[in-house]
Coordinates of C-alpha atoms and ligand atoms in Angstrom, one line a residue:
M1 CA -19.4 18.3 16.8
K2 CA -15.7 17.3 16.5
I3 CA -15.0 14.0 14.7
T4 CA -13.7 12.4 17.9
T5 CA -17.2 12.9 19.4
E6 CA -19.0 11.9 16.2
I7 CA -17.2 8.5 16.1
L8 CA -18.6 7.7 19.5
H9 CA -22.1 8.9 19.1
N10 CA -23.0 7.5 15.6
G11 CA -23.3 4.1 14.1
R12 CA -24.9 2.8 17.3
G13 CA -28.4 1.8 16.0
D14 CA -31.7 3.4 16.9
Q15 CA -31.0 5.8 19.8
D16 CA -34.6 7.1 20.0
V17 CA -35.9 4.3 22.3
E18 CA -36.5 4.3 26.0
V19 CA -34.3 1.4 26.8
R20 CA -31.3 0.4 24.8
S21 CA -27.8 -1.1 24.9
V22 CA -24.7 1.2 24.2
N23 CA -23.8 -0.7 21.1
P24 CA -25.8 -1.6 18.0
V25 CA -27.5 -5.0 17.8
L26 CA -25.5 -7.7 16.1
M27 CA -27.9 -9.0 13.5
R28 CA -26.9 -12.2 11.6
A29 CA -29.1 -13.2 8.7
S30 CA -29.1 -14.9 5.4
T31 CA -32.9 -14.8 5.1
I32 CA -35.0 -11.7 5.6
L33 CA -38.7 -12.1 6.0
F34 CA -41.5 -9.7 5.0
K35 CA -45.1 -9.7 6.3
D36 CA -46.6 -9.9 2.9
Y37 CA -46.0 -9.4 -0.8
D38 CA -46.7 -5.7 -0.8
T39 CA -44.1 -5.1 1.9
W40 CA -41.6 -7.3 0.0
Q41 CA -42.1 -5.2 -3.1
H42 CA -41.9 -2.0 -1.2
Y43 CA -38.5 -2.9 0.2
R44 CA -37.3 -4.0 -3.2
D45 CA -38.0 -0.5 -4.4
L46 CA -36.5 1.2 -1.4
R47 CA -33.2 -0.7 -1.6
K48 CA -32.5 1.0 -4.9
T49 CA -31.6 4.2 -3.0
D50 CA -31.6 3.4 0.7
R51 CA -29.9 1.0 3.1
V52 CA -32.8 -1.3 4.1
L53 CA -33.1 -4.9 5.1
S54 CA -34.0 -6.9 2.0
Y55 CA -31.6 -9.8 1.5
G56 CA -28.9 -11.1 3.9
A57 CA -26.1 -10.8 1.4
R58 CA -26.8 -7.1 1.0
G59 CA -26.0 -6.6 4.7
T60 CA -28.0 -6.3 7.9
T61 CA -28.5 -3.4 10.2
T62 CA -25.0 -4.1 11.7
N63 CA -23.4 -3.6 8.3
F64 CA -25.4 -0.5 7.7
E65 CA -24.3 1.1 11.0
L66 CA -20.7 0.6 10.0
E67 CA -21.2 2.0 6.4
K68 CA -22.9 5.0 7.9
L69 CA -20.1 5.7 10.4
V70 CA -17.3 5.4 7.8
C71 CA -19.3 7.6 5.4
L72 CA -19.5 10.2 8.2
L73 CA -15.8 10.0 8.9
E74 CA -14.9 10.4 5.3
G75 CA -17.7 12.9 4.4
G76 CA -18.8 10.5 1.7
Y77 CA -22.2 9.8 0.1
R78 CA -22.3 6.0 0.4
A79 CA -19.9 3.2 1.4
Q80 CA -19.6 -0.4 0.2
L81 CA -18.0 -3.1 2.4
F82 CA -15.7 -5.8 1.1
P83 CA -14.1 -8.9 2.6
T84 CA -10.6 -7.4 2.4
G85 CA -8.8 -4.1 1.6
L86 CA -7.4 -5.8 -1.5
A87 CA -10.8 -6.8 -2.8
S88 CA -11.9 -3.1 -2.4
L89 CA -9.0 -1.9 -4.5
A90 CA -9.5 -4.6 -7.1
M91 CA -13.2 -3.8 -7.4
V92 CA -12.4 -0.1 -8.0
L93 CA -10.2 -1.2 -10.9
L94 CA -12.6 -3.8 -12.2
N95 CA -15.6 -1.5 -12.0
Y96 CA -14.0 1.0 -14.5
A97 CA -12.3 -1.7 -16.7
E98 CA -13.4 -1.8 -20.4
T99 CA -11.5 -2.8 -23.4
G100 CA -9.5 0.1 -24.8
A101 CA -9.4 2.1 -21.5
H102 CA -6.3 3.5 -19.9
F103 CA -5.7 3.7 -16.1
I104 CA -3.0 5.5 -14.1
V105 CA -2.0 3.8 -10.9
S106 CA 0.3 5.1 -8.2
D107 CA 3.8 3.5 -8.1
A108 CA 3.2 3.4 -4.3
I109 CA 0.1 1.2 -4.5
Y110 CA -0.3 -1.7 -2.2
G111 CA 1.8 -4.3 -3.8
P112 CA -0.7 -7.1 -4.6
V113 CA -2.8 -4.6 -6.7
R114 CA -0.1 -4.9 -9.4
T115 CA -1.2 -8.5 -9.9
V116 CA -4.7 -7.3 -10.7
C117 CA -3.2 -5.0 -13.3
D118 CA -0.8 -7.5 -14.8
L119 CA -3.0 -10.5 -14.8
F120 CA -6.6 -9.3 -15.3
L121 CA -6.6 -5.8 -16.7
K122 CA -4.1 -6.6 -19.4
R123 CA -6.2 -9.6 -20.4
V124 CA -9.3 -7.5 -20.9
G125 CA -7.4 -4.9 -22.8
V126 CA -7.0 -2.1 -20.2
E127 CA -3.6 -0.4 -20.4
V128 CA -2.1 0.6 -17.1
D129 CA 0.7 3.2 -16.5
F130 CA 2.3 3.7 -13.1
C131 CA 2.7 7.3 -12.0
K132 CA 5.3 8.6 -9.6
A133 CA 4.3 7.9 -6.0
D134 CA 3.8 11.7 -5.3
G135 CA 1.6 12.0 -8.4
S136 CA 3.8 14.7 -9.9
D137 CA 3.8 13.2 -13.4
V138 CA 0.1 12.4 -13.7
E139 CA -0.5 15.2 -16.2
Q140 CA 2.1 13.8 -18.6
L141 CA 0.6 10.3 -18.4
I142 CA -3.0 11.3 -19.3
K143 CA -4.3 10.0 -22.6
P144 CA -7.7 10.6 -24.3
N145 CA -8.9 7.2 -23.1
T146 CA -7.7 7.6 -19.4
K147 CA -10.7 6.6 -17.2
L148 CA -9.3 6.2 -13.7
L149 CA -6.5 7.4 -11.5
L150 CA -5.8 5.3 -8.5
L151 CA -3.5 6.9 -5.9
E152 CA -2.2 6.0 -2.5
S153 CA -1.0 8.6 0.0
P154 CA 1.2 8.4 2.0
G155 CA 2.6 5.6 -0.1
S156 CA 3.2 2.1 1.2
I157 CA 6.8 1.7 2.6
L158 CA 8.2 5.2 1.7
Y159 CA 5.2 7.4 2.6
E160 CA 5.4 9.7 -0.5
V161 CA 2.5 12.3 -0.2
V162 CA 0.3 13.3 -3.1
D163 CA -0.8 17.0 -3.6
L164 CA -4.4 15.8 -3.9
P165 CA -6.2 19.1 -4.6
K166 CA -3.7 19.8 -7.4
V167 CA -3.7 16.3 -9.0
S168 CA -7.5 15.9 -8.6
K169 CA -8.1 19.1 -10.5
I170 CA -5.8 17.9 -13.4
A171 CA -7.6 14.6 -13.5
H172 CA -11.1 16.1 -13.3
D173 CA -10.3 18.5 -16.1
H174 CA -9.9 15.4 -18.3
G175 CA -13.0 13.6 -17.0
I176 CA -11.0 11.1 -15.0
I177 CA -12.4 9.4 -11.8
V178 CA -9.9 9.9 -8.9
A179 CA -9.6 7.1 -6.3
I180 CA -7.2 7.0 -3.4
D181 CA -6.1 4.3 -0.9
N182 CA -6.6 6.1 2.5
T183 CA -5.6 3.2 4.7
Y184 CA -2.7 5.1 6.3
S185 CA -5.1 7.7 7.6
S186 CA -8.1 5.4 7.9
G187 CA -10.4 8.4 7.5
Y188 CA -9.2 10.0 10.6
L189 CA -5.9 11.8 9.7
Y190 CA -7.0 12.9 6.2
N191 CA -10.2 13.4 4.2
P192 CA -9.5 12.8 0.5
L193 CA -13.1 13.4 -0.6
Q194 CA -12.9 16.9 0.8
L195 CA -9.6 17.4 -1.1
G196 CA -10.9 16.4 -4.5
A197 CA -11.0 12.6 -4.7
D198 CA -14.2 10.8 -5.8
I199 CA -13.5 7.5 -4.1
S200 CA -11.6 6.7 -0.9
V201 CA -10.6 3.1 0.0
I202 CA -9.7 2.0 3.5
A203 CA -8.4 -1.4 4.6
A204 CA -10.5 -1.7 7.8
T205 CA -8.2 -4.7 8.5
K206 CA -5.7 -2.1 9.8
Y207 CA -6.6 0.8 12.2
L208 CA -10.4 0.8 12.0
S209 CA -10.6 -2.6 13.5
G210 CA -7.3 -2.0 15.3
H211 CA -6.9 -5.4 17.0
S212 CA -5.4 -7.7 14.3
D213 CA -8.5 -9.9 14.3
V214 CA -10.6 -8.8 11.3
T215 CA -10.1 -8.5 7.6
M216 CA -12.3 -6.0 5.7
G217 CA -12.2 -3.3 3.1
I218 CA -14.4 -0.3 2.6
V219 CA -15.0 1.8 -0.5
V220 CA -16.4 5.3 0.2
C221 CA -17.8 7.2 -2.8
N222 CA -19.0 10.8 -3.4
E223 CA -22.5 11.0 -5.0
K224 CA -21.0 11.2 -8.5
A225 CA -18.9 8.1 -8.1
W226 CA -21.6 6.1 -6.3
K227 CA -23.8 6.3 -9.4
T228 CA -21.1 4.5 -11.4
F229 CA -19.8 2.2 -8.6
D230 CA -22.7 0.5 -6.8
K231 CA -23.9 -2.1 -9.3
L232 CA -20.9 -4.3 -9.9
P233 CA -20.0 -5.4 -6.4
E234 CA -23.6 -6.2 -5.7
A235 CA -23.9 -8.2 -8.9
L236 CA -20.7 -10.2 -8.0
G237 CA -22.2 -11.1 -4.6
F238 CA -19.6 -9.5 -2.3
T239 CA -20.8 -9.6 1.3
T240 CA -19.3 -9.0 4.7
S241 CA -20.0 -10.8 8.0
P242 CA -22.1 -8.8 10.5
D243 CA -19.8 -10.2 13.2
D244 CA -16.8 -8.5 11.5
C245 CA -18.8 -5.3 11.1
Y246 CA -19.5 -5.4 14.8
L247 CA -15.8 -5.8 15.6
V248 CA -14.8 -2.9 13.3
L249 CA -17.5 -0.7 14.9
R250 CA -16.1 -1.6 18.3
G251 CA -12.5 -0.8 17.2
M252 CA -13.5 2.5 15.8
R253 CA -14.7 3.9 19.2
T254 CA -11.0 4.1 20.2
L255 CA -9.6 5.1 16.8
A256 CA -8.8 8.7 17.9
V257 CA -6.9 7.7 21.1
R258 CA -5.1 4.9 19.4
M259 CA -3.9 7.0 16.5
A260 CA -2.7 9.8 18.8
Q261 CA -0.7 7.3 20.9
H262 CA 0.8 5.6 17.8
E263 CA 1.9 9.0 16.6
R264 CA 3.4 10.0 20.0
N265 CA 5.3 6.6 20.2
N266 CA 6.4 6.9 16.6
D267 CA 7.8 10.5 17.3
K268 CA 9.8 9.2 20.2
V269 CA 11.2 6.3 18.3
V270 CA 12.1 8.6 15.4
E271 CA 14.0 10.9 17.7
Y272 CA 16.0 8.0 19.1
L273 CA 16.7 6.5 15.6
K274 CA 18.2 9.9 14.6
T275 CA 21.0 9.4 17.1
R276 CA 22.1 6.0 15.7
P277 CA 24.8 5.9 13.1
E278 CA 23.7 2.5 11.8
I279 CA 20.7 4.3 10.1
K280 CA 21.1 6.4 7.0
T281 CA 17.5 7.4 6.2
I282 CA 14.3 7.7 8.2
F283 CA 11.2 7.7 6.1
Y284 CA 8.6 9.6 8.2
P285 CA 6.5 12.4 6.5
K286 CA 6.6 14.6 9.7
L287 CA 10.4 15.0 9.3
E288 CA 11.4 18.2 7.5
S289 CA 13.8 16.1 5.5
H290 CA 10.9 14.2 3.9
P291 CA 10.5 15.3 0.3
N292 CA 6.7 15.9 0.6
H293 CA 6.8 17.3 4.2
D294 CA 5.1 20.6 3.3
V295 CA 2.1 18.9 1.6
F296 CA 1.9 16.4 4.5
I297 CA 1.8 19.2 7.1
R298 CA -0.8 21.1 5.1
D299 CA -3.3 18.3 4.5
Y300 CA -2.8 15.7 7.3
K301 CA -3.8 15.8 11.0
G302 CA -0.8 13.7 11.9
T303 CA 1.1 10.4 11.4
N304 CA 0.2 6.9 12.4
G305 CA 2.5 4.1 13.6
M306 CA 4.2 3.4 10.3
L307 CA 7.9 4.1 9.9
T308 CA 10.6 2.8 7.6
I309 CA 14.4 3.0 8.0
E310 CA 17.3 2.5 5.6
F311 CA 20.5 1.2 7.0
A312 CA 23.8 2.9 6.5
D313 CA 26.2 1.9 3.7
G314 CA 27.9 -1.5 4.4
Y315 CA 24.9 -3.0 6.0
T316 CA 23.4 -6.0 4.2
K317 CA 19.9 -7.6 4.0
E318 CA 21.3 -10.3 6.3
D319 CA 22.3 -7.6 8.9
A320 CA 18.8 -6.2 8.7
A321 CA 17.2 -9.6 9.2
K322 CA 19.5 -10.2 12.2
F323 CA 18.4 -6.9 13.6
T324 CA 14.7 -7.7 13.2
D325 CA 15.2 -11.2 14.7
A326 CA 17.0 -9.7 17.7
L327 CA 14.0 -7.5 18.5
K328 CA 11.9 -8.9 21.3
L329 CA 8.8 -6.6 21.3
F330 CA 8.5 -6.3 17.5
A331 CA 7.1 -9.3 15.8
C332 CA 7.8 -10.4 12.3
G333 CA 4.6 -9.9 10.4
A334 CA 2.6 -7.9 7.9
R335 CA -0.8 -6.3 8.2
W336 CA -0.1 -3.5 10.6
G337 CA -2.7 -1.3 12.4
G338 CA -3.2 -3.5 15.4
Y339 CA -2.0 -2.6 18.9
E340 CA 1.2 -4.4 18.7
S341 CA 4.6 -3.5 17.2
L342 CA 5.9 -5.2 14.0
A343 CA 9.2 -5.1 12.1
T344 CA 10.0 -6.6 8.7
V345 CA 12.8 -6.4 6.2
T346 CA 11.3 -5.0 3.1
V347 CA 11.9 -3.7 -0.4
P348 CA 9.8 -0.8 -1.8
P349 CA 7.7 -2.3 -4.7
R350 CA 8.3 0.6 -7.1
T351 CA 8.6 0.5 -11.0
A352 CA 8.3 4.2 -11.8
S353 CA 11.3 5.0 -9.6
D354 CA 14.5 3.0 -9.0
W355 CA 15.4 1.9 -5.5
S356 CA 17.5 -1.1 -6.5
D357 CA 20.8 0.3 -5.2
R358 CA 19.2 1.4 -1.9
G359 CA 18.6 -0.3 1.4
P360 CA 18.4 -2.6 3.2
F361 CA 15.1 -1.3 4.5
V362 CA 13.1 -2.3 7.6
R363 CA 9.5 -1.3 8.0
F364 CA 8.2 -0.8 11.5
H365 CA 4.7 -0.6 12.9
I366 CA 5.1 1.3 16.2
G367 CA 2.5 -0.1 18.4
L368 CA 0.9 1.0 21.7
E369 CA 3.6 -0.4 24.1
D370 CA 5.4 2.1 26.3
P371 CA 7.8 3.9 23.9
E372 CA 10.7 3.6 26.4
D373 CA 10.4 -0.2 26.1
L374 CA 10.3 0.0 22.3
I375 CA 13.4 2.2 22.2
E376 CA 15.3 0.0 24.6
D377 CA 14.5 -3.0 22.4
I378 CA 15.6 -1.2 19.2
A379 CA 18.8 -0.1 21.0
Q380 CA 19.8 -3.7 22.0
A381 CA 18.9 -5.0 18.5
L382 CA 21.0 -2.3 16.8
D383 CA 23.9 -3.0 19.3
S384 CA 23.8 -6.7 18.2
I385 CA 24.7 -5.7 14.6
K386 CA 27.2 -3.0 15.3
K387 CA 30.1 -3.0 12.9
Ligands
LIG401 C1 -3.0 -3.8 4.1 C2 -3.3 -2.8 3.0 C3 -4.3 -3.1 2.1 C4 -5.0 -4.4 2.0 O1 -5.8 -4.7 3.0 P1 -6.2 -6.3 3.3 O2 -7.4 -6.2 4.1 O3 -5.0 -6.9 4.0 O4 -6.4 -6.9 2.0 C5 -4.5 -2.1 1.1 N1 -3.9 -1.0 1.1 C6 -3.0 -0.7 2.1 C7 -2.3 0.7 2.0 C8 -2.6 -1.6 3.0 O5 -1.7 -1.3 3.9

């Protein structure tokens, strides 16, 4: 079956009953009860390898259905849910942290992850180097003590794309675990575990939930990585609300149609933006002018709603802010992936490359509104800052 069909027909609870609801049961629980001591012991043993009810904090059947569905989407072995996307990324870093270790992290990584590196990893004696956003200098950065490579593709804000098969091979030749933030594709446009990564991280806060009302993160591991990953999050008591899992499952049923519409709308907006002299650069990996266009076309099914523009010379950050304030359909806010359009003035948080003399930049999330309305709105806002 195609993945679009799989998303609809899996993660829905026990389907082998005579009478059932379409959706899985929402099970809330802190306490799980067992008929007797032997049963209790049996389930304690089972939970070492299987997803079984044993203790509320380890998830209920609702959580398990979501884990299974995301694993299916990513072609993973097991998934672990977290309260946020950031917590997922932090836990990938913390899980491999040991004094004397060296990590390589993408220059395009979700900004707040840098705080984990600077504040915590440094303190416990883990050295971190940031590689170029497209991963092209990973080989030069590898040291004998390199344990983990954490990538993001396409990168936040500028959408640099990693040649994952190539970079993973280099890392694996040195015994390094490869993890990648797959939030852009949300398991639908791209399958990093099939292209060489060991761990894929998705902020379910974004497209999986899709309606701007849930925060959640998911770490999906291949079998090798799961053996080294599953203990710490459990020991630290991470848990996720079954209500939120239910909402993410519900969001996922429309993931394919939403992604396709975000891309169509984005394509139309990009075509319009090309005609405006106020804009110098359009950052969109589908464009042939994008530096990693070829790898993107080879490895990705398509784009999502993300788009960044750089204004022409002479435009200031104040002009960019005036532009975003003049927009009526694009709200000022972060945490994209919902149905609505967003626009914010931004600066690419990069240290392995220098963007200080570039900009101003505006990042859009192109939502599910009619693209003609979005284009009309952008047109009037650009007119308002015409020089
Ligand atoms: C938003 C985002 C995250 C963090 O997700 P939260 O649930 O908001 O913590 C991580 N990675 C990327 C690429 C994101 O866009």
